[in-house]
XYZ file of C-alpha atoms in Angstrom:
453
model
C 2.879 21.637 20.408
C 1.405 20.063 17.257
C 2.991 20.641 13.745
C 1.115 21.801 10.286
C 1.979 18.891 8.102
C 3.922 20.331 5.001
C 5.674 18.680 2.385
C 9.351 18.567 1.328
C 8.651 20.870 -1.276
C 6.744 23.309 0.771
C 10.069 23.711 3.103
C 12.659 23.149 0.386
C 11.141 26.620 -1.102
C 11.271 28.392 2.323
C 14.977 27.024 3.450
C 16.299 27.827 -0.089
C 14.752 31.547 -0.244
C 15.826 31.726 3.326
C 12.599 32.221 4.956
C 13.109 29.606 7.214
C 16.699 28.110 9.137
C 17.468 24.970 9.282
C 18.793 25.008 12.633
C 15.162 26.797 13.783
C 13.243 24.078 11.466
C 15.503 21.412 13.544
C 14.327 22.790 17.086
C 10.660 23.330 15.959
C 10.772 19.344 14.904
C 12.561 18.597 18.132
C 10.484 20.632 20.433
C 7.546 19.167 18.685
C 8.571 15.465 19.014
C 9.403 16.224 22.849
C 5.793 17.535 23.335
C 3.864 15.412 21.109
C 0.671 13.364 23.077
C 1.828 10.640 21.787
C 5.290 9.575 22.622
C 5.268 5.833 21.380
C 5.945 7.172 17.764
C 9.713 7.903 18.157
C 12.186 5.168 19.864
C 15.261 7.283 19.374
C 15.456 11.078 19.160
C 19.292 12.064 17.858
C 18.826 15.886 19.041
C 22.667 16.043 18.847
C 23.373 14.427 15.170
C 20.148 16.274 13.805
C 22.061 20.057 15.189
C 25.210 19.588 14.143
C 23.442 18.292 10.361
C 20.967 21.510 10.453
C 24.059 23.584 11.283
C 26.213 22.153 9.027
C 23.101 22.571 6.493
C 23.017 26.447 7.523
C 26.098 27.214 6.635
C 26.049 25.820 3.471
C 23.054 27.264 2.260
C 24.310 30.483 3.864
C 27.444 30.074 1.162
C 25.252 29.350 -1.820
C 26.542 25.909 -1.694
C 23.172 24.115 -1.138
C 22.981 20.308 -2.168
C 19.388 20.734 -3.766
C 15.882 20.423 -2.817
C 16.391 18.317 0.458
C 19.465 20.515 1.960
C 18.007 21.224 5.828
C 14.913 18.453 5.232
C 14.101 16.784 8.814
C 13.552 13.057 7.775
C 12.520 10.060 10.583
C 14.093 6.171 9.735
C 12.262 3.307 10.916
C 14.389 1.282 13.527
C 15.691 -0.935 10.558
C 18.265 1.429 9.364
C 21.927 1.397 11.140
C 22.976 4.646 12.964
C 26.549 4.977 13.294
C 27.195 4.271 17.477
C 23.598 3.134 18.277
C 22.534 -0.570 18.069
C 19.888 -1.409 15.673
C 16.570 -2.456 17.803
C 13.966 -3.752 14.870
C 11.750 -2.700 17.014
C 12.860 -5.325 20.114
C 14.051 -5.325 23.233
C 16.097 -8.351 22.455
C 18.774 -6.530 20.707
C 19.131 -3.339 23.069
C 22.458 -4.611 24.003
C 23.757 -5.551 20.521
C 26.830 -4.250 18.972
C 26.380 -0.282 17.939
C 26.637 0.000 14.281
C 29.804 1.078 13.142
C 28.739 3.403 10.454
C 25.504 4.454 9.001
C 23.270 2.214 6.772
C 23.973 3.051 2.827
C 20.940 5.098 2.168
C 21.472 6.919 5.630
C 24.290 8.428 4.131
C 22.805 8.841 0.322
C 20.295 11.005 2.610
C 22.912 12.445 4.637
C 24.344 13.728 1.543
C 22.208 15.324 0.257
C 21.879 17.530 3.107
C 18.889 15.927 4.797
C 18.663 16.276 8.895
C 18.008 13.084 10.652
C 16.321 13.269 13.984
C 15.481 10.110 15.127
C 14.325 6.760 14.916
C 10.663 5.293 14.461
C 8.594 2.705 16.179
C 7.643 -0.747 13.802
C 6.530 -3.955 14.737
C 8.833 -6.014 16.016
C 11.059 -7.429 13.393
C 8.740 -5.730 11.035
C 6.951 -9.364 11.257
C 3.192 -7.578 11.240
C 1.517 -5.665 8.888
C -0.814 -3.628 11.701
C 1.639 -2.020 14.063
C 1.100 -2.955 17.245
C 4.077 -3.157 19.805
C 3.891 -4.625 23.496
C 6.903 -3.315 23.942
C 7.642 0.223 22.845
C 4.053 0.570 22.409
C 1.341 1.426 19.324
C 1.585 4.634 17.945
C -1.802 6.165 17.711
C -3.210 6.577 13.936
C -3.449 10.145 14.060
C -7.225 9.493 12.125
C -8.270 7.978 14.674
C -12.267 9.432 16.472
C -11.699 11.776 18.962
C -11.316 9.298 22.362
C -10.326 6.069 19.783
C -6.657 4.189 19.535
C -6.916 2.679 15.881
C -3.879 0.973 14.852
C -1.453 2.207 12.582
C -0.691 0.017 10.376
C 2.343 -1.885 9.920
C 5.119 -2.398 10.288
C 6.334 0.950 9.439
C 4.236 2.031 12.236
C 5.830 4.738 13.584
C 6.873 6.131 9.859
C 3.348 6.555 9.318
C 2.297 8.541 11.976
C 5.481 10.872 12.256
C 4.438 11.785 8.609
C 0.524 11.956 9.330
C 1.071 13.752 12.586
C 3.194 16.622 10.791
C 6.378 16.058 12.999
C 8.568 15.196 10.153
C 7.537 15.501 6.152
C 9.474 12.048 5.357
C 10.597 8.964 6.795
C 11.993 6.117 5.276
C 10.626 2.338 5.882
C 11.020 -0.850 4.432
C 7.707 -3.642 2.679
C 7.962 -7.117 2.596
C 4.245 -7.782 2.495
C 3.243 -4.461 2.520
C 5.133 -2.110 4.998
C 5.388 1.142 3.652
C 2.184 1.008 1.760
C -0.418 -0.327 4.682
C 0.595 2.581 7.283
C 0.696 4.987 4.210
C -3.163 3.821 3.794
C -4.202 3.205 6.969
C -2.866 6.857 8.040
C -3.660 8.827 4.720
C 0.104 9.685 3.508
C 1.863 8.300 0.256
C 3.924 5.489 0.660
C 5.966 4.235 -1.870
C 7.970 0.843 -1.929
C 10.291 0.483 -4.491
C 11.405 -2.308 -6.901
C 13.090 -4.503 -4.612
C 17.527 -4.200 -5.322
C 16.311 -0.671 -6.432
C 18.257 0.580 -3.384
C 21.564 -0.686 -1.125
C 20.270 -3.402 1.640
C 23.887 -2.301 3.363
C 23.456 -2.231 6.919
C 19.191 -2.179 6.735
C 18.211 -5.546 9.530
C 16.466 -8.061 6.926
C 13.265 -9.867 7.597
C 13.238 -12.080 4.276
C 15.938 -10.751 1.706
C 13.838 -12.625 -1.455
C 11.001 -9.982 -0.625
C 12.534 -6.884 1.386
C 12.182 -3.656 -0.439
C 12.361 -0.273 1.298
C 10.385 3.886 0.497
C 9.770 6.530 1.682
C 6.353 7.895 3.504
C 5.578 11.270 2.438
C 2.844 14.012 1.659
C 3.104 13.797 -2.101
C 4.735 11.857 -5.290
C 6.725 14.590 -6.024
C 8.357 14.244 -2.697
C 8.826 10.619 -3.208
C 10.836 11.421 -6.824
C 12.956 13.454 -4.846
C 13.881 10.975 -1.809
C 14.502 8.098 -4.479
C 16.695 9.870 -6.502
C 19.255 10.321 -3.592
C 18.634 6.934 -2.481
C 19.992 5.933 -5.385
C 22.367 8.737 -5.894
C 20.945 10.115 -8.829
C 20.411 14.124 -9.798
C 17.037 15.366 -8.970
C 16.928 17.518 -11.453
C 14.515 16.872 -14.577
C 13.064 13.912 -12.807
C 9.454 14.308 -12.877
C 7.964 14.329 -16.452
C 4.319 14.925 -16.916
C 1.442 12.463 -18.212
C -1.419 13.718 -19.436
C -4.573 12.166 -18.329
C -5.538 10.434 -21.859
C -2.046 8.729 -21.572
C -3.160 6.685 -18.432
C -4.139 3.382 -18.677
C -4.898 1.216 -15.980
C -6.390 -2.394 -14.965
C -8.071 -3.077 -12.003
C -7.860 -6.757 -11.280
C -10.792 -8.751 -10.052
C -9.136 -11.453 -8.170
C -8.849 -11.193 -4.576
C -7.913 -7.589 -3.920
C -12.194 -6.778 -3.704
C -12.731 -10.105 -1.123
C -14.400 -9.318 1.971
C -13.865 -5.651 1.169
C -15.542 -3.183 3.132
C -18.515 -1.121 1.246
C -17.308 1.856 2.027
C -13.738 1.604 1.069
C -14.821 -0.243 -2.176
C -17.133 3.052 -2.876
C -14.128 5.292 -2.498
C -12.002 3.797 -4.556
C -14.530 3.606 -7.403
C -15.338 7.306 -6.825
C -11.636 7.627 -7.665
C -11.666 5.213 -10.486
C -14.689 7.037 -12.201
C -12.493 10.736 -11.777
C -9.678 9.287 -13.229
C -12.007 7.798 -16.102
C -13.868 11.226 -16.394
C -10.039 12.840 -16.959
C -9.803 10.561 -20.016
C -8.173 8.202 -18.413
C -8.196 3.848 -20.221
C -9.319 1.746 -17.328
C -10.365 -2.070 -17.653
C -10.758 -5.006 -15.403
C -9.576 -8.384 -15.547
C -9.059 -11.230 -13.508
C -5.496 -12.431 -12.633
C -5.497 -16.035 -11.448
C -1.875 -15.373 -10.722
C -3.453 -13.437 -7.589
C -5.057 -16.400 -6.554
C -2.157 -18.716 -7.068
C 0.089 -16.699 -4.539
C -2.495 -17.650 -1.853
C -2.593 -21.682 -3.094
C 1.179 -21.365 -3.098
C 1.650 -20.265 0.701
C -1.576 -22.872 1.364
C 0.613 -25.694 0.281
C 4.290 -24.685 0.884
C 3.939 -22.488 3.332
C 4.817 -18.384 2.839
C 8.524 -17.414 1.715
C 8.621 -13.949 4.728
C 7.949 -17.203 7.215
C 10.495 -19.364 5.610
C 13.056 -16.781 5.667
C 12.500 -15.116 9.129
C 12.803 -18.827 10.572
C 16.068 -19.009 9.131
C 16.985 -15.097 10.624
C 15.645 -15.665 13.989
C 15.620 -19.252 14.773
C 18.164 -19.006 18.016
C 15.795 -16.427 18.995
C 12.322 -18.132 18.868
C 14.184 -21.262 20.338
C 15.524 -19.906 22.974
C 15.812 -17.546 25.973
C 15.123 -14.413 23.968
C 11.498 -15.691 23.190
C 10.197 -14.684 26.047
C 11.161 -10.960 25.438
C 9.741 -11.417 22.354
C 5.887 -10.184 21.193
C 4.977 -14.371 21.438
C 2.298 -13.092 18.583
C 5.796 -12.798 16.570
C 7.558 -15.721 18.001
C 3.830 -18.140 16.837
C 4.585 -16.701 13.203
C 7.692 -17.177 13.185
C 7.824 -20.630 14.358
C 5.399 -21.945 11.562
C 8.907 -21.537 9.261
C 9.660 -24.726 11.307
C 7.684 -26.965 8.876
C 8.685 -25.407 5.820
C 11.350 -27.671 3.967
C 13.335 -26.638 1.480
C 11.512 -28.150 -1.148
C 8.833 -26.557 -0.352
C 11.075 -23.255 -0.380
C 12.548 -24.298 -3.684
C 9.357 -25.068 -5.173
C 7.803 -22.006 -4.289
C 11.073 -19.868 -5.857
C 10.241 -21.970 -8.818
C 6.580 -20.994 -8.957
C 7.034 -17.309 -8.158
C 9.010 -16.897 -11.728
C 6.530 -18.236 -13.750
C 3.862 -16.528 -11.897
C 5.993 -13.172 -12.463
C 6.343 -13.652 -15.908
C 2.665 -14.931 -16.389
C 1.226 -11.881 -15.110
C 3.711 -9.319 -16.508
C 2.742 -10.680 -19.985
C -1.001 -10.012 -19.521
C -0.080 -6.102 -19.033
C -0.304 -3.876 -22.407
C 2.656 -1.418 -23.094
C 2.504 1.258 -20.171
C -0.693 -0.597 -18.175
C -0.332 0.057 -14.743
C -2.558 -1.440 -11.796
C -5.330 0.286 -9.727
C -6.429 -1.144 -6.754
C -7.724 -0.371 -3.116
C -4.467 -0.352 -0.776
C -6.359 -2.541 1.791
C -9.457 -4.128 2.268
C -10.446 -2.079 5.231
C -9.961 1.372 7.213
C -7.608 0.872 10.183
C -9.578 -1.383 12.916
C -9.548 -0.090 16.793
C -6.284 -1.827 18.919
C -7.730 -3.492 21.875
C -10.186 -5.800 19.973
C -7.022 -7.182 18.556
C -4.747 -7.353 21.869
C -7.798 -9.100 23.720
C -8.508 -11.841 20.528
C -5.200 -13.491 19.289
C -7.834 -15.490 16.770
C -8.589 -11.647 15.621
C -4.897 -10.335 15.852
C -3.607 -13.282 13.289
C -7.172 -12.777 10.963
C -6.693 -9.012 10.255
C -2.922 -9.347 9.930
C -3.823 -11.749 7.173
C -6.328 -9.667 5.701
C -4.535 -6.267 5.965
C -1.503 -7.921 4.553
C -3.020 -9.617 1.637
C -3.593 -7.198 -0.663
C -0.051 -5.536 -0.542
C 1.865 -9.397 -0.395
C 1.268 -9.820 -3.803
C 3.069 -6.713 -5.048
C 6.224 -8.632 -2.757
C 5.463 -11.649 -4.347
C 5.523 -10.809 -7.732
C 8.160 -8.212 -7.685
C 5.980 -5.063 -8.382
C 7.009 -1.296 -7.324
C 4.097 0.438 -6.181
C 2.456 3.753 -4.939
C -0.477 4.096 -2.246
C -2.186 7.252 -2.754
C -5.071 8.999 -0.116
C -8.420 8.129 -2.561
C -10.914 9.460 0.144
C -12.773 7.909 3.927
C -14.512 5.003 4.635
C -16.168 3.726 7.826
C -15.599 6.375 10.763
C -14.162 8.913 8.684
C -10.390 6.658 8.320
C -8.472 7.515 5.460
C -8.884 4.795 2.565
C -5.374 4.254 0.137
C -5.695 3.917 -3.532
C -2.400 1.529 -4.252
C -0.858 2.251 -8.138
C 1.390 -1.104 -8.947
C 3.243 -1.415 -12.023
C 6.186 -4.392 -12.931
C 9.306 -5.059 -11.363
C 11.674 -2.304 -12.102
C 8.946 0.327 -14.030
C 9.617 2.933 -11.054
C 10.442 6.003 -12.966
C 6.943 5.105 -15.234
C 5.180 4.256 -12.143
C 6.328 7.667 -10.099
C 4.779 9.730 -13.236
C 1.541 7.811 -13.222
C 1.081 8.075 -9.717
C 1.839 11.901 -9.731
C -1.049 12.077 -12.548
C -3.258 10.177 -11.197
C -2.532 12.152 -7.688
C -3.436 15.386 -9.472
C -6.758 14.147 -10.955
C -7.649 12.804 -6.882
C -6.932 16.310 -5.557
């Protein structure tokens, strides 16, 4: 059974006009996950919480008491989130046996709340420690892009959150970036992904992988949807939340450092064809270089990376121990390098991320955004990366870099579909703006996704 991927707002309109049930919506979803080819992409299916939601979603809309746009919405949560009476996996068979969570994770019930219908949970790297999605152990969801007869990866490590979305089996599903997690699978697979200002949302009961950089967003079909999931994250009226820009109030830098090294023609020539739309409009675009960009890179070169640091710390019984060998070892290798990062070297680089925050925040004019390619590349084919661990650690780097900076330096940020590169793979267009600009940032992306088509 395959799905027609629709938006929130498509089925908000049909479930609020009553055109469509939630409780049919809920067995079309299930039915589809069931029968889907590809049955890596969910780990956990909650038939019986997502009926007794879309029922309890019926009724209400039945007796005009609908909770807005999301009432009856089917949304998918990466296996971060805590379920109330399931254990929280991260995407590892190491904690299978752990403790069931006791109650849902914050923003499970901000969701809940507003009526949304939660049918299961998603595949992800394990402990989200990868930005390209592969899992030895629950598998690699397929990039639904992928050539007829190809398994391209997914990106990571909301893996499975980007391909429930791109594969039409649910319109929205929450993940969580620390170098990039929402917005490379959003890219790679040709969705929106937005990650949010980091503290823009409750960390209660989400499983951390370094709590300096974690941020969580949704994956979804448009902006507008986005708007709509982060104001009940936060638990905030939807109403009157998306104002219009007009095109000649854009204004945008592209920076020249880094984000264009090694970059493949083709996705460079998409994203220009959307930069020179977007200038057509009316839109101020200018380039500059941001030696901050480079200084991340020097910074990790000589103190070693603050995600490796931290997930040391997290998992270090773990990676010293028994559970290792249950482990992805591509995961435990990362992991371990945290060993030889000291805490002056942790301190130091804490020290040097503020200045280079407020050193590149003052070289943005009033209401500048960033415009950038998501990535460097299209999504890459899996088993040239499971038979090379030399090419497995090289394109995490590279897929990751782009994105880490945004963690780095604090930024919200929006990947947008900009067009194809190489084999026809969708290619992102990623919309960045300063820590805590997301309301600004959700309206420029929603412009600038209007201009793109």
């Amino acid at each position: 059974m395959s799905m027609t991927p629709r938006s929130i707002a498509q089925l908000s309109v049909l479930l609020q006009s009553g055109a469509l049930d939630p409780v049919d919506l809920v067995e079309e979803t299930l039915a589809a996950i069931a029968e889907h080819a590809d049955q890596t992409i969910f780990t956990t299916v909650l038939a019986q919480r997502a009926r007794s939601e879309a029922s309890a979603s019926r009724k209400r809309l039945a007796e005009g008491r609908s909770r807005g746009v999301l009432e009856g919405i089917p949304l998918a949560w990466k296996d971060l989130f805590d379920i109330e009476g399931l254990p929280t996996t991260a995407g590892s068979r190491v904690l299978k046996d752990s403790a069931p969570a006791r109650q849902d994770a914050v923003v499970v019930r901000a969701l809940a709340g507003a009526g949304m219908v939660s049918v299961g949970r998603v595949n992800m790297s394990e402990f989200a420690f990868s930005g390209l999605g592969i899992n030895p152990t629950f598998g690699t969801p397929r990039n639904p892009a992928s050539p007829q007869g190809e398994h391209r990866i997914p990106g990571g490590s909301s893996s499975g959150s980007g391909v429930a979305v791109a594969a039409g089996l649910v319109p929205v599903s929450i993940g969580t970036d620390t170098g990039g997690s929402v917005r490379i699978p959003a890219a790679f697979n040709g969705v929106v992904g937005y990650k949010a200002t980091r503290g823009r949302y409750s960390m209660d009961g989400v499983f951390p992988l370094a709590k300096s950089l974690d941020s969580l967003g949704p994956l979804c079909h448009t902006v507008q949807d986005a708007v709509w999931i982060d104001a009940a994250m936060r638990g905030a009226p939807a109403a009157g939340l998306t104002r219009r820009v007009e095109a000649s109030d854009l204004s945008f830098v592209i920076p020249e450092t880094v984000v264009f090294d090694g970059a493949e023609p083709e996705v460079v020539a998409a994203f220009e064809a959307a930069v020179e739309r977007l200038a057509r409009a009316g839109a101020s675009i200018r380039r500059e270089a941001f030696p901050e960009f480079s200084a991340i890179f020097d910074l990790m070169a000589r103190h070693g990376a603050l995600v490796t640091a931290e997930a040391f710390v997290l998992h270090r019984e773990r990676i010293t121990g028994a559970a290792a060998a249950e482990m992805d070892p591509r995961v435990v290798k990362r992991t371990l390098l945290g060993e030889k990062i000291s805490l002056s070297d942790y301190i130091a680089t804490l020290e040097a991320r503020e200045r280079l925050m407020a050193s590149f925040t003052a070289r943005l004019g009033p209401g500048e955004f960033l415009i950038s390619p998501t990535l460097p590349h299209v999504a890459p084919t899996v088993q040239p990366l499971l038979d090379d661990e030399d090419l497995f650690f090289a394109t995490n780097a590279k897929t990751l870099r782009n994105t880490l900076i945004g963690n780095f330096l604090d930024f919200c940020g929006v990947s947008l579909p900009c067009g194809t590169g190489a084999a026809g793979m969708p290619v992102g267009l990623l919309v960045s703006g300063p820590k805590d600009s997301d309301d600004a940032l959700l309206a420029v992306a929603g412009a600038v996704e209007g201009l793109l088509g």
